[in-house]
Amino acid sequence: MNEMTELGRLRSEVPAPTAEALAAQEDRFLAALAAPATPATPAEQEDRRHGAFPASRRGRRGRLLFGGLLAAAALAAAAVLGPVLAGPGARPTAYANSAIGIELRGDEYVATIKDPFADHALYSEAFRAMGLDVALDLRPASPTAVGEVFRLGFSGTTESDRIGGTLRPEGCTPGRPGCALTVTVSKDFGGKGVLYLGRPARPGELYQNNADAGRKGEALEGYVVDGRPVAEVLAETRRRGLEVTFQIIEPAPGGDGFSVDPRGQSAKVGGHWVVWAAEPYRQGAVRLLVSEKRVPKNPVTGD
């Protein structure tokens, strides 16, 4: 059992004291501190040497321990902030649990992700406590896609309903102090929403976003693969210490799009094949979209 679980148990077992009881307890505690120390009798000194305590002193120790339990219960209550209400019938203005904190700022709710690897149910719990029907699904993303919205679906009740996600402050580096994934929801949002947002990937996790591996901050930064032979691109990936996986595509005539045959992915890719795109695959690896035949324009980008 961890410390937070134990504190939660104590919180549930110790009834909330009344204001009068707390005041009386404080008076007794202060009086006890102010009382002059009573010299120990020879018998008490003998007891102490053998690890024994007089009954009167055990009683005081027990009262101090009880006060400590009340303090522990108070800490447990502080660990999870319940909804803070603005007034009767109003939506809460703030809520927090171990995974996310939400507060009303001006005309929108700002949700700050404290644990991007938490159970998604904790995110839903927080939004629900705020009176919002919003689901948040965080997916592993390549470095430049952390904070990007992969997919967004919602049904609003008014034209002003809006929902979105990003990194704050804008342009910050994930994992550094002060940089956090955030979700914003309009103050009067009355619909239903689901937001798929990029989060940092754990080691070995496959990225679930589509991006250009050659853009700034990605594994092939500054390198353009468009139309290059596979052998040439592989030389560059080896130079950068990257692993490579292939996705074989079938370009449409003229290069207007492409298709992918899952059954044809085991074909041996030759060095003369054409690389049309490179995507982040996982940490230290990229995926090359290739075809055996060359077409007039890039079937992936349409250029």
Short mmCIF file of C-alpha atoms in Angstrom, two decimals:
data_model
loop_
_atom_site.label_atom_id
_atom_site.label_comp_id
_atom_site.label_asym_id
_atom_site.label_seq_id
_atom_site.Cartn_x
_atom_site.Cartn_y
_atom_site.Cartn_z
CA MET A 1 0.00 0.00 0.00
CA ASN A 2 1.52 3.37 -0.97
CA GLU A 3 1.43 6.54 1.09
CA MET A 4 -1.41 8.16 -0.86
CA THR A 5 -3.57 5.04 -0.53
CA GLU A 6 -2.95 4.97 3.23
CA LEU A 7 -3.78 8.68 3.50
CA GLY A 8 -6.99 8.06 1.56
CA ARG A 9 -7.94 5.30 4.02
CA LEU A 10 -7.27 7.56 6.98
CA ARG A 11 -9.32 10.30 5.39
CA SER A 12 -12.29 7.97 5.02
CA GLU A 13 -11.99 6.57 8.56
CA VAL A 14 -11.49 9.82 10.48
CA PRO A 15 -14.69 11.92 10.58
CA ALA A 16 -14.36 15.57 9.73
CA PRO A 17 -14.10 17.52 13.02
CA THR A 18 -16.40 20.43 13.68
CA ALA A 19 -15.05 23.94 14.04
CA GLU A 20 -15.79 23.84 17.78
CA ALA A 21 -13.93 20.55 18.20
CA LEU A 22 -10.90 21.88 16.31
CA ALA A 23 -10.83 25.02 18.45
CA ALA A 24 -11.07 23.01 21.67
CA GLN A 25 -8.33 20.67 20.48
CA GLU A 26 -6.07 23.62 19.65
CA ASP A 27 -6.67 25.16 23.12
CA ARG A 28 -5.79 21.89 24.82
CA PHE A 29 -2.69 21.46 22.68
CA LEU A 30 -1.44 25.00 23.36
CA ALA A 31 -2.15 24.62 27.08
CA ALA A 32 -0.18 21.40 27.14
CA LEU A 33 2.76 23.08 25.43
CA ALA A 34 2.64 26.00 27.84
CA ALA A 35 2.40 23.83 30.96
CA PRO A 36 5.65 23.61 32.96
CA ALA A 37 7.44 20.33 32.75
CA THR A 38 6.91 18.09 35.79
CA PRO A 39 10.14 16.58 37.07
CA ALA A 40 10.19 12.85 36.72
CA THR A 41 9.98 10.83 39.91
CA PRO A 42 12.68 8.24 40.68
CA ALA A 43 10.19 5.53 39.69
CA GLU A 44 9.50 7.25 36.36
CA GLN A 45 13.22 7.60 35.69
CA GLU A 46 13.59 3.86 36.31
CA ASP A 47 10.66 3.16 33.93
CA ARG A 48 12.25 5.26 31.19
CA ARG A 49 15.47 3.26 31.41
CA HIS A 50 13.38 0.16 30.69
CA GLY A 51 11.36 1.74 27.88
CA ALA A 52 8.18 2.26 29.96
CA PHE A 53 6.10 5.43 30.11
CA PRO A 54 3.63 6.50 32.86
CA ALA A 55 -0.03 6.29 31.87
CA SER A 56 -0.47 10.07 31.99
CA ARG A 57 2.35 10.59 29.49
CA ARG A 58 1.07 7.83 27.20
CA GLY A 59 -2.27 9.67 27.18
CA ARG A 60 -0.66 12.91 26.03
CA ARG A 61 1.31 11.03 23.38
CA GLY A 62 -1.92 9.48 22.17
CA ARG A 63 -3.58 12.90 21.85
CA LEU A 64 -0.64 14.18 19.80
CA LEU A 65 -0.81 11.08 17.59
CA PHE A 66 -4.53 11.65 17.02
CA GLY A 67 -3.76 15.23 16.03
CA GLY A 68 -1.20 13.84 13.56
CA LEU A 69 -3.80 11.54 12.04
CA LEU A 70 -6.12 14.51 11.54
CA ALA A 71 -3.27 16.36 9.84
CA ALA A 72 -2.63 13.33 7.58
CA ALA A 73 -6.30 13.27 6.64
CA ALA A 74 -6.12 16.96 5.79
CA LEU A 75 -3.11 16.31 3.54
CA ALA A 76 -5.02 13.55 1.76
CA ALA A 77 -7.89 15.95 1.17
CA ALA A 78 -5.46 18.49 -0.29
CA ALA A 79 -3.93 15.93 -2.68
CA VAL A 80 -7.11 15.94 -4.79
CA LEU A 81 -8.82 19.27 -5.21
CA GLY A 82 -12.57 18.90 -5.37
CA PRO A 83 -14.65 21.14 -7.63
CA VAL A 84 -14.50 24.81 -6.63
CA LEU A 85 -17.89 26.40 -7.19
CA ALA A 86 -18.47 30.01 -8.21
CA GLY A 87 -21.98 30.05 -6.79
CA PRO A 88 -25.29 28.15 -6.59
CA GLY A 89 -26.13 26.50 -9.92
CA ALA A 90 -22.83 27.55 -11.50
CA ARG A 91 -20.26 25.28 -13.05
CA PRO A 92 -17.15 24.65 -10.96
CA THR A 93 -14.19 26.94 -11.64
CA ALA A 94 -11.39 24.51 -10.74
CA TYR A 95 -10.68 20.82 -10.25
CA ALA A 96 -7.55 18.69 -9.99
CA ASN A 97 -6.52 15.08 -9.55
CA SER A 98 -3.18 13.31 -9.93
CA ALA A 99 -3.34 13.36 -13.75
CA ILE A 100 -4.81 16.74 -14.70
CA GLY A 101 -5.76 20.14 -13.32
CA ILE A 102 -8.51 22.29 -14.80
CA GLU A 103 -9.34 25.91 -14.06
CA LEU A 104 -11.50 28.62 -15.57
CA ARG A 105 -9.44 31.42 -17.08
CA GLY A 106 -11.49 34.18 -18.62
CA ASP A 107 -13.79 32.72 -21.26
CA GLU A 108 -12.25 29.23 -21.40
CA TYR A 109 -11.32 26.25 -19.26
CA VAL A 110 -7.61 25.44 -19.33
CA ALA A 111 -6.68 21.84 -18.55
CA THR A 112 -3.02 21.21 -17.73
CA ILE A 113 -1.82 17.62 -18.10
CA LYS A 114 0.25 16.65 -15.06
CA ASP A 115 0.76 13.00 -16.07
CA PRO A 116 0.64 12.31 -19.84
CA PHE A 117 0.85 8.55 -19.18
CA ALA A 118 -2.11 8.37 -16.77
CA ASP A 119 -5.24 6.29 -17.21
CA HIS A 120 -7.45 8.26 -19.60
CA ALA A 121 -10.35 7.74 -17.22
CA LEU A 122 -8.73 10.27 -14.85
CA TYR A 123 -8.93 12.94 -17.56
CA SER A 124 -12.61 12.19 -18.17
CA GLU A 125 -13.25 12.28 -14.42
CA ALA A 126 -11.84 15.80 -14.22
CA PHE A 127 -13.81 17.14 -17.18
CA ARG A 128 -16.96 15.50 -15.85
CA ALA A 129 -16.44 17.19 -12.48
CA MET A 130 -16.38 20.51 -14.33
CA GLY A 131 -19.67 19.70 -16.08
CA LEU A 132 -17.95 19.07 -19.42
CA ASP A 133 -18.53 16.03 -21.63
CA VAL A 134 -14.97 15.82 -22.98
CA ALA A 135 -12.78 12.75 -23.51
CA LEU A 136 -9.02 13.06 -23.89
CA ASP A 137 -6.88 10.41 -25.59
CA LEU A 138 -3.11 10.95 -25.52
CA ARG A 139 -1.08 9.11 -28.18
CA PRO A 140 2.72 8.66 -28.54
CA ALA A 141 4.12 11.21 -30.97
CA SER A 142 7.41 12.08 -32.62
CA PRO A 143 9.32 15.01 -31.06
CA THR A 144 7.79 17.79 -33.18
CA ALA A 145 4.24 16.42 -32.89
CA VAL A 146 4.00 16.45 -29.09
CA GLY A 147 1.11 18.79 -28.36
CA GLU A 148 -0.38 18.44 -31.85
CA VAL A 149 -4.01 17.43 -32.23
CA PHE A 150 -4.09 14.14 -34.13
CA ARG A 151 -7.84 14.09 -34.45
CA LEU A 152 -10.73 16.07 -33.04
CA GLY A 153 -14.40 15.27 -32.96
CA PHE A 154 -17.13 17.17 -31.19
CA SER A 155 -20.73 18.17 -31.49
CA GLY A 156 -21.38 21.65 -30.16
CA THR A 157 -24.62 23.26 -29.16
CA THR A 158 -23.63 26.82 -30.09
CA GLU A 159 -21.35 28.45 -32.63
CA SER A 160 -19.05 29.57 -29.83
CA ASP A 161 -18.34 26.00 -28.68
CA ARG A 162 -14.67 25.21 -29.22
CA ILE A 163 -12.04 22.78 -28.01
CA GLY A 164 -8.34 22.40 -28.75
CA GLY A 165 -4.96 21.29 -27.47
CA THR A 166 -1.34 22.43 -27.59
CA LEU A 167 1.89 22.89 -25.63
CA ARG A 168 2.17 25.88 -23.33
CA PRO A 169 4.10 28.09 -23.50
CA GLU A 170 4.00 27.91 -27.28
CA GLY A 171 7.17 26.41 -28.72
CA CYS A 172 8.44 25.05 -25.41
CA THR A 173 10.34 21.78 -25.14
CA PRO A 174 8.36 18.86 -23.68
CA GLY A 175 9.85 17.53 -20.47
CA ARG A 176 11.42 20.80 -19.43
CA PRO A 177 10.10 22.69 -16.38
CA GLY A 178 7.18 24.95 -17.18
CA CYS A 179 6.31 23.17 -20.44
CA ALA A 180 3.02 21.28 -20.34
CA LEU A 181 0.39 19.72 -22.57
CA THR A 182 -2.80 21.72 -22.28
CA VAL A 183 -6.37 21.43 -23.49
CA THR A 184 -8.72 24.40 -23.79
CA VAL A 185 -12.52 24.26 -23.80
CA SER A 186 -14.84 27.23 -24.22
CA LYS A 187 -16.52 28.39 -21.02
CA ASP A 188 -20.07 27.61 -22.13
CA PHE A 189 -19.26 24.39 -24.01
CA GLY A 190 -22.43 22.32 -24.01
CA GLY A 191 -21.70 19.55 -26.51
CA LYS A 192 -19.63 16.38 -26.54
CA GLY A 193 -16.00 16.24 -27.55
CA VAL A 194 -13.11 13.82 -27.98
CA LEU A 195 -9.56 15.02 -28.50
CA TYR A 196 -6.60 12.91 -29.64
CA LEU A 197 -3.42 14.69 -28.61
CA GLY A 198 0.26 13.84 -29.15
CA ARG A 199 2.30 13.08 -26.04
CA PRO A 200 5.97 12.15 -25.54
CA ALA A 201 6.63 8.52 -26.48
CA ARG A 202 8.12 6.00 -24.12
CA PRO A 203 11.30 4.24 -25.34
CA GLY A 204 10.33 1.71 -28.02
CA GLU A 205 6.79 3.02 -28.52
CA LEU A 206 5.71 3.45 -32.13
CA TYR A 207 4.71 6.98 -33.07
CA GLN A 208 1.08 7.36 -34.04
CA ASN A 209 1.39 10.56 -36.03
CA ASN A 210 2.28 11.21 -39.64
CA ALA A 211 5.08 13.73 -40.12
CA ASP A 212 8.03 14.52 -42.33
CA ALA A 213 11.16 12.98 -40.80
CA GLY A 214 13.17 15.68 -42.54
CA ARG A 215 11.62 18.62 -40.73
CA LYS A 216 13.44 20.47 -37.96
CA GLY A 217 13.59 18.48 -34.76
CA GLU A 218 13.06 15.08 -36.39
CA ALA A 219 15.52 12.27 -37.09
CA LEU A 220 16.33 13.25 -40.71
CA GLU A 221 16.26 17.00 -40.11
CA GLY A 222 17.27 18.92 -43.23
CA TYR A 223 17.37 15.90 -45.52
CA VAL A 224 14.94 15.66 -48.47
CA VAL A 225 14.18 12.12 -49.65
CA ASP A 226 11.72 13.06 -52.43
CA GLY A 227 12.46 10.80 -55.42
CA ARG A 228 15.89 9.62 -54.26
CA PRO A 229 17.00 5.99 -54.76
CA VAL A 230 16.69 3.74 -51.72
CA ALA A 231 20.45 3.06 -51.67
CA GLU A 232 21.21 6.79 -51.39
CA VAL A 233 18.73 7.35 -48.56
CA LEU A 234 20.00 4.29 -46.69
CA ALA A 235 23.51 5.71 -46.77
CA GLU A 236 22.20 8.84 -45.01
CA THR A 237 20.25 6.89 -42.39
CA ARG A 238 23.33 4.81 -41.61
CA ARG A 239 25.38 7.98 -41.23
CA ARG A 240 22.87 9.20 -38.63
CA GLY A 241 22.67 5.84 -36.87
CA LEU A 242 19.00 5.29 -37.69
CA GLU A 243 17.12 2.06 -38.17
CA VAL A 244 14.86 1.79 -41.21
CA THR A 245 11.56 0.07 -41.93
CA PHE A 246 9.86 0.12 -45.33
CA GLN A 247 6.28 0.65 -46.39
CA ILE A 248 5.78 -0.43 -49.98
CA ILE A 249 3.24 1.66 -51.84
CA GLU A 250 1.60 1.32 -55.24
CA PRO A 251 1.48 4.76 -56.94
CA ALA A 252 -1.57 5.65 -59.00
CA PRO A 253 -0.92 6.35 -62.69
CA GLY A 254 0.65 9.77 -63.00
CA GLY A 255 1.38 9.94 -59.28
CA ASP A 256 -2.09 11.05 -58.20
CA GLY A 257 -2.16 9.20 -54.88
CA PHE A 258 -1.23 5.66 -53.94
CA SER A 259 -2.49 2.47 -52.33
CA VAL A 260 -0.96 0.03 -49.85
CA ASP A 261 -1.32 -3.73 -50.09
CA PRO A 262 -0.72 -5.26 -46.62
CA ARG A 263 0.03 -8.61 -48.26
CA GLY A 264 2.79 -7.12 -50.40
CA GLN A 265 4.95 -5.72 -47.60
CA SER A 266 7.31 -8.70 -47.55
CA ALA A 267 8.77 -7.97 -51.00
CA LYS A 268 12.51 -7.37 -51.09
CA VAL A 269 13.23 -3.67 -51.58
CA GLY A 270 16.03 -3.00 -54.04
CA GLY A 271 18.55 -0.18 -53.91
CA HIS A 272 17.17 1.22 -57.18
CA TRP A 273 13.64 1.60 -55.77
CA VAL A 274 12.31 5.13 -55.21
CA VAL A 275 11.80 6.79 -51.83
CA TRP A 276 8.82 9.15 -51.83
CA ALA A 277 8.61 10.04 -48.15
CA ALA A 278 10.31 9.43 -44.81
CA GLU A 279 8.27 9.44 -41.59
CA PRO A 280 9.24 9.20 -37.92
CA TYR A 281 8.62 5.60 -36.84
CA ARG A 282 9.91 5.41 -33.27
CA GLN A 283 12.87 6.80 -31.37
CA GLY A 284 15.97 6.13 -33.50
CA ALA A 285 14.04 4.77 -36.47
CA VAL A 286 12.28 6.05 -39.59
CA ARG A 287 9.84 4.56 -42.07
CA LEU A 288 10.51 4.99 -45.81
CA LEU A 289 7.59 4.96 -48.23
CA VAL A 290 8.94 3.35 -51.41
CA SER A 291 7.86 1.96 -54.75
CA GLU A 292 9.63 -0.03 -57.42
CA LYS A 293 8.43 2.13 -60.26
CA ARG A 294 8.92 5.86 -60.70
CA VAL A 295 6.00 8.16 -61.57
CA PRO A 296 5.95 11.80 -62.80
CA LYS A 297 5.11 13.33 -59.41
CA ASN A 298 5.31 12.37 -55.78
CA PRO A 299 2.28 10.15 -55.04
CA VAL A 300 2.51 10.90 -51.30
CA THR A 301 2.69 14.70 -51.36
CA GLY A 302 1.20 15.33 -54.78
CA ASP A 303 4.15 17.54 -55.76
#
